[in-house]
Amino acid sequence: MDSGSTERQRASEPLTDEQRAAVFAQSNAGVGRDGLERIVRPPIPQKFVKFVIAVFVVLGLGGVAVEHFFGGIGTAGSTSTLSLTATTTTPHFTAALQAVMGLKEIATATAPPIALEDQAGHTWNLSAQRGKVVVLTFFDQTCIDICPVEGKEIRMAQQKLATMASSTEFVIINSDPGHLRFTPTPPALRTPKLQALSGVFFLNGSLTQLNSVWVHYGLSVRVGRRSSQTVHNNVMYFIDPRGKLRALVVPFAYERHDGTFVLKESDVQRFAQELTAEAISLAK
């Protein structure tokens, strides 16, 4: 066997947990070895990729369509690198935002069930939301991940919806297994100023309940040696008034050296505008 074949065989072998952790740490560093700042876009889990591919197969779409929509995702530590030198400013996106935000139409499979406790202590059940558009996403209760940026985008989108806001619900599911205790004012709502908005819900539950939702919606949660060391991929779904999964986007932000996430104001507004447009299109 030649050296090239040996390398290909090694590349196809599954990574150990230690190797995956090393890849994640390297690929999500604020500054890479080349000195460039990075936009953090964690990988979409393979289980979810296979699920969406299966949807394409059911619809009769071939491998070309699958490759067009999903080629390259699910790769360990995938990131987008901006050609910028290390500064304290946030990058500006020049590519079409729809492409940057990873908007994908994902057919019309029925959304997996969700029944979790909201910030008011009531059970929020997805099956009870028929007739409304549900924008579903995930971030930590403590708001130490992409939460400040994504939360601001949600706030802007909800405001842009204006009179249509009552027919759209923004639902955030806790992605932190270390913070499962109920609180009426979680930082995930308080920090991005979402707690006073109607139609915005933060859902929590037992680890068993959350894990079921994570698995069904393709959220990969990993915990380090300490429970505070938690990482997850970022994904947002659009569920139409009939309870069908219709689209997903991949939220993104710029990670500073101190581990906080920020995004240029104009890009936050553009992302919010896209969220608004997608919600309106599904409500029609």
mmCIF file of C-alpha atoms in Angstrom:
data_model
loop_
_atom_site.group_PDB
_atom_site.id
_atom_site.type_symbol
_atom_site.label_atom_id
_atom_site.label_comp_id
_atom_site.label_asym_id
_atom_site.label_seq_id
_atom_site.Cartn_x
_atom_site.Cartn_y
_atom_site.Cartn_z
ATOM 1 C CA MET A 1 0.000 0.000 0.000
ATOM 2 C CA ASP A 2 1.458 3.386 -0.980
ATOM 3 C CA SER A 3 1.775 6.299 1.451
ATOM 4 C CA GLY A 4 -1.158 8.129 -0.166
ATOM 5 C CA SER A 5 -3.465 5.153 0.370
ATOM 6 C CA THR A 6 -2.307 4.909 3.974
ATOM 7 C CA GLU A 7 -3.111 8.565 4.589
ATOM 8 C CA ARG A 8 -6.564 8.216 3.019
ATOM 9 C CA GLN A 9 -7.274 5.182 5.199
ATOM 10 C CA ARG A 10 -6.237 7.094 8.316
ATOM 11 C CA ALA A 11 -8.390 10.055 7.285
ATOM 12 C CA SER A 12 -11.451 7.813 6.998
ATOM 13 C CA GLU A 13 -10.997 6.317 10.456
ATOM 14 C CA PRO A 14 -13.264 7.834 13.154
ATOM 15 C CA LEU A 15 -11.638 10.308 15.527
ATOM 16 C CA THR A 16 -11.337 9.582 19.196
ATOM 17 C CA ASP A 17 -12.976 11.955 21.687
ATOM 18 C CA GLU A 18 -9.552 13.423 22.449
ATOM 19 C CA GLN A 19 -8.837 14.015 18.764
ATOM 20 C CA ARG A 20 -12.237 15.629 18.222
ATOM 21 C CA ALA A 21 -11.666 17.897 21.209
ATOM 22 C CA ALA A 22 -8.280 18.918 19.808
ATOM 23 C CA VAL A 23 -9.760 19.659 16.387
ATOM 24 C CA PHE A 24 -12.566 21.707 17.927
ATOM 25 C CA ALA A 25 -10.170 23.707 20.079
ATOM 26 C CA GLN A 26 -7.931 24.464 17.102
ATOM 27 C CA SER A 27 -10.656 25.295 14.587
ATOM 28 C CA ASN A 28 -12.637 27.529 16.940
ATOM 29 C CA ALA A 29 -9.703 29.569 18.190
ATOM 30 C CA GLY A 30 -10.233 33.306 17.945
ATOM 31 C CA VAL A 31 -7.037 33.613 15.930
ATOM 32 C CA GLY A 32 -5.626 30.838 13.781
ATOM 33 C CA ARG A 33 -2.001 29.916 13.228
ATOM 34 C CA ASP A 34 -1.960 32.261 10.261
ATOM 35 C CA GLY A 35 -2.934 35.191 12.471
ATOM 36 C CA LEU A 36 -6.384 35.541 10.905
ATOM 37 C CA GLU A 37 -9.566 36.087 12.876
ATOM 38 C CA ARG A 38 -12.242 33.440 12.500
ATOM 39 C CA ILE A 39 -16.001 33.261 12.280
ATOM 40 C CA VAL A 40 -17.132 30.364 14.441
ATOM 41 C CA ARG A 41 -19.536 28.020 12.642
ATOM 42 C CA PRO A 42 -19.489 24.690 14.512
ATOM 43 C CA PRO A 43 -20.203 21.525 12.511
ATOM 44 C CA ILE A 44 -23.691 20.151 11.968
ATOM 45 C CA PRO A 45 -23.836 16.609 13.397
ATOM 46 C CA GLN A 46 -23.700 13.709 10.963
ATOM 47 C CA LYS A 47 -26.981 12.272 12.308
ATOM 48 C CA PHE A 48 -28.825 15.407 11.268
ATOM 49 C CA VAL A 49 -27.067 15.498 7.895
ATOM 50 C CA LYS A 50 -28.216 11.921 7.258
ATOM 51 C CA PHE A 51 -31.761 12.851 8.276
ATOM 52 C CA VAL A 52 -31.926 15.734 5.816
ATOM 53 C CA ILE A 53 -30.352 13.638 3.064
ATOM 54 C CA ALA A 54 -33.042 11.043 3.710
ATOM 55 C CA VAL A 55 -35.653 13.753 3.191
ATOM 56 C CA PHE A 56 -34.098 14.568 -0.185
ATOM 57 C CA VAL A 57 -34.168 10.892 -1.120
ATOM 58 C CA VAL A 58 -37.846 10.596 -0.180
ATOM 59 C CA LEU A 59 -38.602 13.614 -2.333
ATOM 60 C CA GLY A 60 -36.817 11.971 -5.234
ATOM 61 C CA LEU A 61 -33.843 14.340 -5.390
ATOM 62 C CA GLY A 62 -30.570 12.775 -6.414
ATOM 63 C CA GLY A 63 -26.986 12.987 -5.239
ATOM 64 C CA VAL A 64 -26.365 16.208 -7.129
ATOM 65 C CA ALA A 65 -28.954 18.044 -5.040
ATOM 66 C CA VAL A 66 -27.595 16.546 -1.828
ATOM 67 C CA GLU A 67 -24.070 17.604 -2.721
ATOM 68 C CA HIS A 68 -25.265 21.095 -3.669
ATOM 69 C CA PHE A 69 -27.035 21.687 -0.363
ATOM 70 C CA PHE A 70 -24.889 19.683 2.040
ATOM 71 C CA GLY A 71 -21.450 19.200 0.526
ATOM 72 C CA GLY A 72 -18.802 19.855 3.163
ATOM 73 C CA ILE A 73 -20.986 20.181 6.261
ATOM 74 C CA GLY A 74 -20.562 17.881 9.226
ATOM 75 C CA THR A 75 -16.785 18.025 8.943
ATOM 76 C CA ALA A 76 -15.017 18.259 12.287
ATOM 77 C CA GLY A 77 -13.995 21.797 13.146
ATOM 78 C CA SER A 78 -15.236 23.465 9.950
ATOM 79 C CA THR A 79 -14.849 27.259 10.036
ATOM 80 C CA SER A 80 -14.955 30.221 7.713
ATOM 81 C CA THR A 81 -11.807 32.324 7.803
ATOM 82 C CA LEU A 82 -11.805 36.014 7.021
ATOM 83 C CA SER A 83 -8.775 37.604 5.385
ATOM 84 C CA LEU A 84 -8.182 40.107 8.159
ATOM 85 C CA THR A 85 -5.291 40.771 10.465
ATOM 86 C CA ALA A 86 -5.945 40.534 14.191
ATOM 87 C CA THR A 87 -7.751 43.661 15.390
ATOM 88 C CA THR A 88 -10.365 44.532 17.985
ATOM 89 C CA THR A 89 -12.953 45.482 15.362
ATOM 90 C CA THR A 90 -15.681 43.178 14.085
ATOM 91 C CA PRO A 91 -15.571 41.950 10.478
ATOM 92 C CA HIS A 92 -18.002 43.077 7.799
ATOM 93 C CA PHE A 93 -19.533 40.506 5.475
ATOM 94 C CA THR A 94 -19.549 41.259 1.772
ATOM 95 C CA ALA A 95 -20.968 37.920 0.548
ATOM 96 C CA ALA A 96 -24.704 37.532 0.002
ATOM 97 C CA LEU A 97 -26.063 37.181 3.516
ATOM 98 C CA GLN A 98 -28.402 34.348 2.590
ATOM 99 C CA ALA A 99 -25.349 32.305 1.622
ATOM 100 C CA VAL A 100 -23.366 33.456 4.656
ATOM 101 C CA MET A 101 -26.137 32.574 7.090
ATOM 102 C CA GLY A 102 -26.430 29.093 5.561
ATOM 103 C CA LEU A 103 -30.143 29.272 4.748
ATOM 104 C CA LYS A 104 -31.316 25.850 3.551
ATOM 105 C CA GLU A 105 -34.766 24.730 2.508
ATOM 106 C CA ILE A 106 -35.240 21.287 4.078
ATOM 107 C CA ALA A 107 -38.518 20.045 2.605
ATOM 108 C CA THR A 108 -41.627 19.544 4.727
ATOM 109 C CA ALA A 109 -40.966 16.800 7.262
ATOM 110 C CA THR A 110 -43.037 17.020 10.441
ATOM 111 C CA ALA A 111 -41.082 18.754 13.193
ATOM 112 C CA PRO A 112 -40.167 16.405 16.088
ATOM 113 C CA PRO A 113 -42.283 16.955 19.223
ATOM 114 C CA ILE A 114 -41.223 19.389 21.937
ATOM 115 C CA ALA A 115 -42.767 19.723 25.404
ATOM 116 C CA LEU A 116 -40.621 21.726 27.833
ATOM 117 C CA GLU A 117 -41.052 24.321 30.587
ATOM 118 C CA ASP A 118 -40.940 27.998 29.614
ATOM 119 C CA GLN A 119 -39.714 30.951 31.677
ATOM 120 C CA ALA A 120 -43.153 31.357 33.259
ATOM 121 C CA GLY A 121 -43.162 27.777 34.509
ATOM 122 C CA HIS A 122 -45.734 26.642 31.945
ATOM 123 C CA THR A 123 -45.396 23.720 29.560
ATOM 124 C CA TRP A 124 -44.674 24.894 26.015
ATOM 125 C CA ASN A 125 -45.802 22.272 23.549
ATOM 126 C CA LEU A 126 -44.957 22.464 19.846
ATOM 127 C CA SER A 127 -48.151 20.628 18.901
ATOM 128 C CA ALA A 128 -50.171 23.494 20.394
ATOM 129 C CA GLN A 129 -48.577 26.071 18.080
ATOM 130 C CA ARG A 130 -50.395 25.117 14.876
ATOM 131 C CA GLY A 131 -51.319 28.209 12.915
ATOM 132 C CA LYS A 132 -48.109 29.989 13.934
ATOM 133 C CA VAL A 133 -44.605 30.151 12.517
ATOM 134 C CA VAL A 134 -42.062 28.898 15.064
ATOM 135 C CA VAL A 135 -38.455 30.071 14.856
ATOM 136 C CA LEU A 136 -36.507 27.579 16.950
ATOM 137 C CA THR A 137 -32.935 27.912 18.156
ATOM 138 C CA PHE A 138 -30.573 26.858 20.945
ATOM 139 C CA PHE A 139 -28.225 28.614 23.348
ATOM 140 C CA ASP A 140 -26.992 28.399 26.915
ATOM 141 C CA GLN A 141 -29.145 29.543 29.805
ATOM 142 C CA THR A 142 -26.153 31.519 31.095
ATOM 143 C CA CYS A 143 -25.752 33.328 27.739
ATOM 144 C CA ILE A 144 -22.007 32.692 27.511
ATOM 145 C CA ASP A 145 -22.071 31.465 23.920
ATOM 146 C CA ILE A 146 -23.438 33.145 20.770
ATOM 147 C CA CYS A 147 -26.514 34.178 22.778
ATOM 148 C CA PRO A 148 -25.878 37.983 22.942
ATOM 149 C CA VAL A 149 -25.614 38.236 19.149
ATOM 150 C CA GLU A 150 -28.360 35.792 18.231
ATOM 151 C CA GLY A 151 -30.619 37.184 20.938
ATOM 152 C CA LYS A 152 -30.253 40.674 19.499
ATOM 153 C CA GLU A 153 -31.119 39.353 16.034
ATOM 154 C CA ILE A 154 -34.243 37.718 17.455
ATOM 155 C CA ARG A 155 -35.243 40.966 19.171
ATOM 156 C CA MET A 156 -34.817 42.941 15.960
ATOM 157 C CA ALA A 157 -36.694 40.368 13.885
ATOM 158 C CA GLN A 158 -39.591 40.333 16.333
ATOM 159 C CA GLN A 159 -39.810 44.119 16.148
ATOM 160 C CA LYS A 160 -39.652 44.085 12.338
ATOM 161 C CA LEU A 161 -42.564 41.658 12.194
ATOM 162 C CA ALA A 162 -44.752 44.353 13.763
ATOM 163 C CA THR A 163 -48.407 43.321 13.388
ATOM 164 C CA MET A 164 -47.374 39.816 12.321
ATOM 165 C CA ALA A 165 -45.440 39.247 15.558
ATOM 166 C CA SER A 166 -48.462 37.611 17.185
ATOM 167 C CA SER A 167 -48.407 34.855 14.551
ATOM 168 C CA THR A 168 -44.704 34.074 15.065
ATOM 169 C CA GLU A 169 -43.025 32.589 18.121
ATOM 170 C CA PHE A 170 -39.303 32.660 18.793
ATOM 171 C CA VAL A 171 -38.347 29.667 20.895
ATOM 172 C CA ILE A 172 -34.944 29.189 22.513
ATOM 173 C CA ILE A 173 -34.048 25.817 23.995
ATOM 174 C CA ASN A 174 -31.368 25.514 26.652
ATOM 175 C CA SER A 175 -28.184 23.868 25.344
ATOM 176 C CA ASP A 176 -26.302 23.794 28.658
ATOM 177 C CA PRO A 177 -26.634 20.519 30.622
ATOM 178 C CA GLY A 178 -25.010 22.199 33.621
ATOM 179 C CA HIS A 179 -27.834 24.718 34.136
ATOM 180 C CA LEU A 180 -31.181 22.955 34.261
ATOM 181 C CA ARG A 181 -32.758 24.757 37.219
ATOM 182 C CA PHE A 182 -35.874 26.797 36.481
ATOM 183 C CA THR A 183 -35.566 30.580 36.639
ATOM 184 C CA PRO A 184 -38.119 33.170 35.470
ATOM 185 C CA THR A 185 -35.390 35.547 34.284
ATOM 186 C CA PRO A 186 -32.620 33.447 32.698
ATOM 187 C CA PRO A 187 -29.610 35.387 31.355
ATOM 188 C CA ALA A 188 -30.470 33.910 27.944
ATOM 189 C CA LEU A 189 -33.448 36.290 27.914
ATOM 190 C CA ARG A 190 -32.200 39.038 30.208
ATOM 191 C CA THR A 191 -28.827 39.706 28.581
ATOM 192 C CA PRO A 192 -30.116 40.269 25.006
ATOM 193 C CA LYS A 193 -33.189 42.097 26.395
ATOM 194 C CA LEU A 194 -35.755 39.512 25.347
ATOM 195 C CA GLN A 195 -37.462 38.959 28.709
ATOM 196 C CA ALA A 196 -40.144 41.629 28.196
ATOM 197 C CA LEU A 197 -41.150 40.518 24.695
ATOM 198 C CA SER A 198 -44.264 38.451 24.165
ATOM 199 C CA GLY A 199 -43.874 35.569 21.770
ATOM 200 C CA VAL A 200 -40.299 34.834 22.900
ATOM 201 C CA PHE A 201 -39.790 31.726 25.030
ATOM 202 C CA PHE A 202 -36.824 30.135 26.750
ATOM 203 C CA LEU A 203 -37.394 26.423 27.329
ATOM 204 C CA ASN A 204 -35.719 24.176 29.867
ATOM 205 C CA GLY A 205 -36.287 20.740 31.340
ATOM 206 C CA SER A 206 -34.603 17.658 32.695
ATOM 207 C CA LEU A 207 -31.467 16.389 31.014
ATOM 208 C CA THR A 208 -33.444 13.464 29.587
ATOM 209 C CA GLN A 209 -36.047 15.791 28.090
ATOM 210 C CA LEU A 210 -33.480 18.188 26.651
ATOM 211 C CA ASN A 211 -31.307 15.420 25.284
ATOM 212 C CA SER A 212 -34.269 14.008 23.369
ATOM 213 C CA VAL A 213 -34.834 17.377 21.701
ATOM 214 C CA TRP A 214 -31.110 17.861 21.027
ATOM 215 C CA VAL A 215 -30.890 14.491 19.310
ATOM 216 C CA HIS A 216 -33.992 15.009 17.186
ATOM 217 C CA TYR A 217 -32.927 18.489 16.093
ATOM 218 C CA GLY A 218 -29.278 17.705 15.421
ATOM 219 C CA LEU A 219 -27.747 19.630 18.316
ATOM 220 C CA SER A 220 -24.370 18.228 19.382
ATOM 221 C CA VAL A 221 -23.519 19.121 22.991
ATOM 222 C CA ARG A 222 -20.130 18.273 24.471
ATOM 223 C CA VAL A 223 -19.026 18.772 28.068
ATOM 224 C CA GLY A 224 -15.371 19.062 29.073
ATOM 225 C CA ARG A 225 -13.638 17.926 32.252
ATOM 226 C CA ARG A 226 -15.515 20.623 34.132
ATOM 227 C CA SER A 227 -19.281 21.017 33.734
ATOM 228 C CA SER A 228 -18.749 24.687 32.815
ATOM 229 C CA GLN A 229 -16.832 23.620 29.702
ATOM 230 C CA THR A 230 -19.715 23.129 27.295
ATOM 231 C CA VAL A 231 -19.710 23.576 23.536
ATOM 232 C CA HIS A 232 -22.409 23.014 20.920
ATOM 233 C CA ASN A 233 -23.085 23.672 17.276
ATOM 234 C CA ASN A 234 -25.366 26.533 16.258
ATOM 235 C CA VAL A 235 -28.536 25.952 14.283
ATOM 236 C CA MET A 236 -31.901 27.692 13.876
ATOM 237 C CA TYR A 237 -35.055 26.169 12.371
ATOM 238 C CA PHE A 238 -38.220 27.523 10.805
ATOM 239 C CA ILE A 239 -41.395 25.512 11.429
ATOM 240 C CA ASP A 240 -44.457 26.463 9.421
ATOM 241 C CA PRO A 241 -48.051 26.843 10.711
ATOM 242 C CA ARG A 242 -48.764 23.184 9.849
ATOM 243 C CA GLY A 243 -45.938 21.991 12.108
ATOM 244 C CA LYS A 244 -43.588 21.172 9.222
ATOM 245 C CA LEU A 245 -39.833 21.784 9.218
ATOM 246 C CA ARG A 246 -39.237 24.153 6.328
ATOM 247 C CA ALA A 247 -35.779 25.706 6.619
ATOM 248 C CA LEU A 248 -32.689 26.069 8.742
ATOM 249 C CA VAL A 249 -29.976 28.672 9.115
ATOM 250 C CA VAL A 250 -26.594 28.571 10.839
ATOM 251 C CA PRO A 251 -26.187 31.552 13.205
ATOM 252 C CA PHE A 252 -22.687 32.980 13.363
ATOM 253 C CA ALA A 253 -20.631 35.597 15.203
ATOM 254 C CA TYR A 254 -17.083 36.814 15.654
ATOM 255 C CA GLU A 255 -15.269 35.403 18.688
ATOM 256 C CA ARG A 256 -12.958 37.793 20.470
ATOM 257 C CA HIS A 257 -9.813 36.767 22.294
ATOM 258 C CA ASP A 258 -11.642 36.853 25.632
ATOM 259 C CA GLY A 259 -14.192 34.321 24.388
ATOM 260 C CA THR A 260 -17.098 36.741 23.938
ATOM 261 C CA PHE A 261 -19.061 36.883 20.680
ATOM 262 C CA VAL A 262 -19.855 40.010 18.686
ATOM 263 C CA LEU A 263 -21.018 40.937 15.197
ATOM 264 C CA LYS A 264 -21.034 44.208 13.303
ATOM 265 C CA GLU A 265 -24.318 46.061 13.814
ATOM 266 C CA SER A 266 -25.126 46.218 10.102
ATOM 267 C CA ASP A 267 -24.709 42.436 9.815
ATOM 268 C CA VAL A 268 -26.914 41.843 12.856
ATOM 269 C CA GLN A 269 -29.589 43.951 11.169
ATOM 270 C CA ARG A 270 -29.210 42.114 7.869
ATOM 271 C CA PHE A 271 -29.473 38.739 9.597
ATOM 272 C CA ALA A 272 -32.584 39.925 11.462
ATOM 273 C CA GLN A 273 -34.063 41.092 8.161
ATOM 274 C CA GLU A 274 -33.544 37.645 6.637
ATOM 275 C CA LEU A 275 -35.171 35.989 9.659
ATOM 276 C CA THR A 276 -38.133 38.341 9.278
ATOM 277 C CA ALA A 277 -38.483 37.685 5.552
ATOM 278 C CA GLU A 278 -38.394 33.897 6.033
ATOM 279 C CA ALA A 279 -40.991 34.021 8.816
ATOM 280 C CA ILE A 280 -43.298 36.185 6.690
ATOM 281 C CA SER A 281 -42.953 33.895 3.686
ATOM 282 C CA LEU A 282 -43.986 30.865 5.762
ATOM 283 C CA ALA A 283 -46.940 32.672 7.325
ATOM 284 C CA LYS A 284 -48.557 33.336 3.934
#
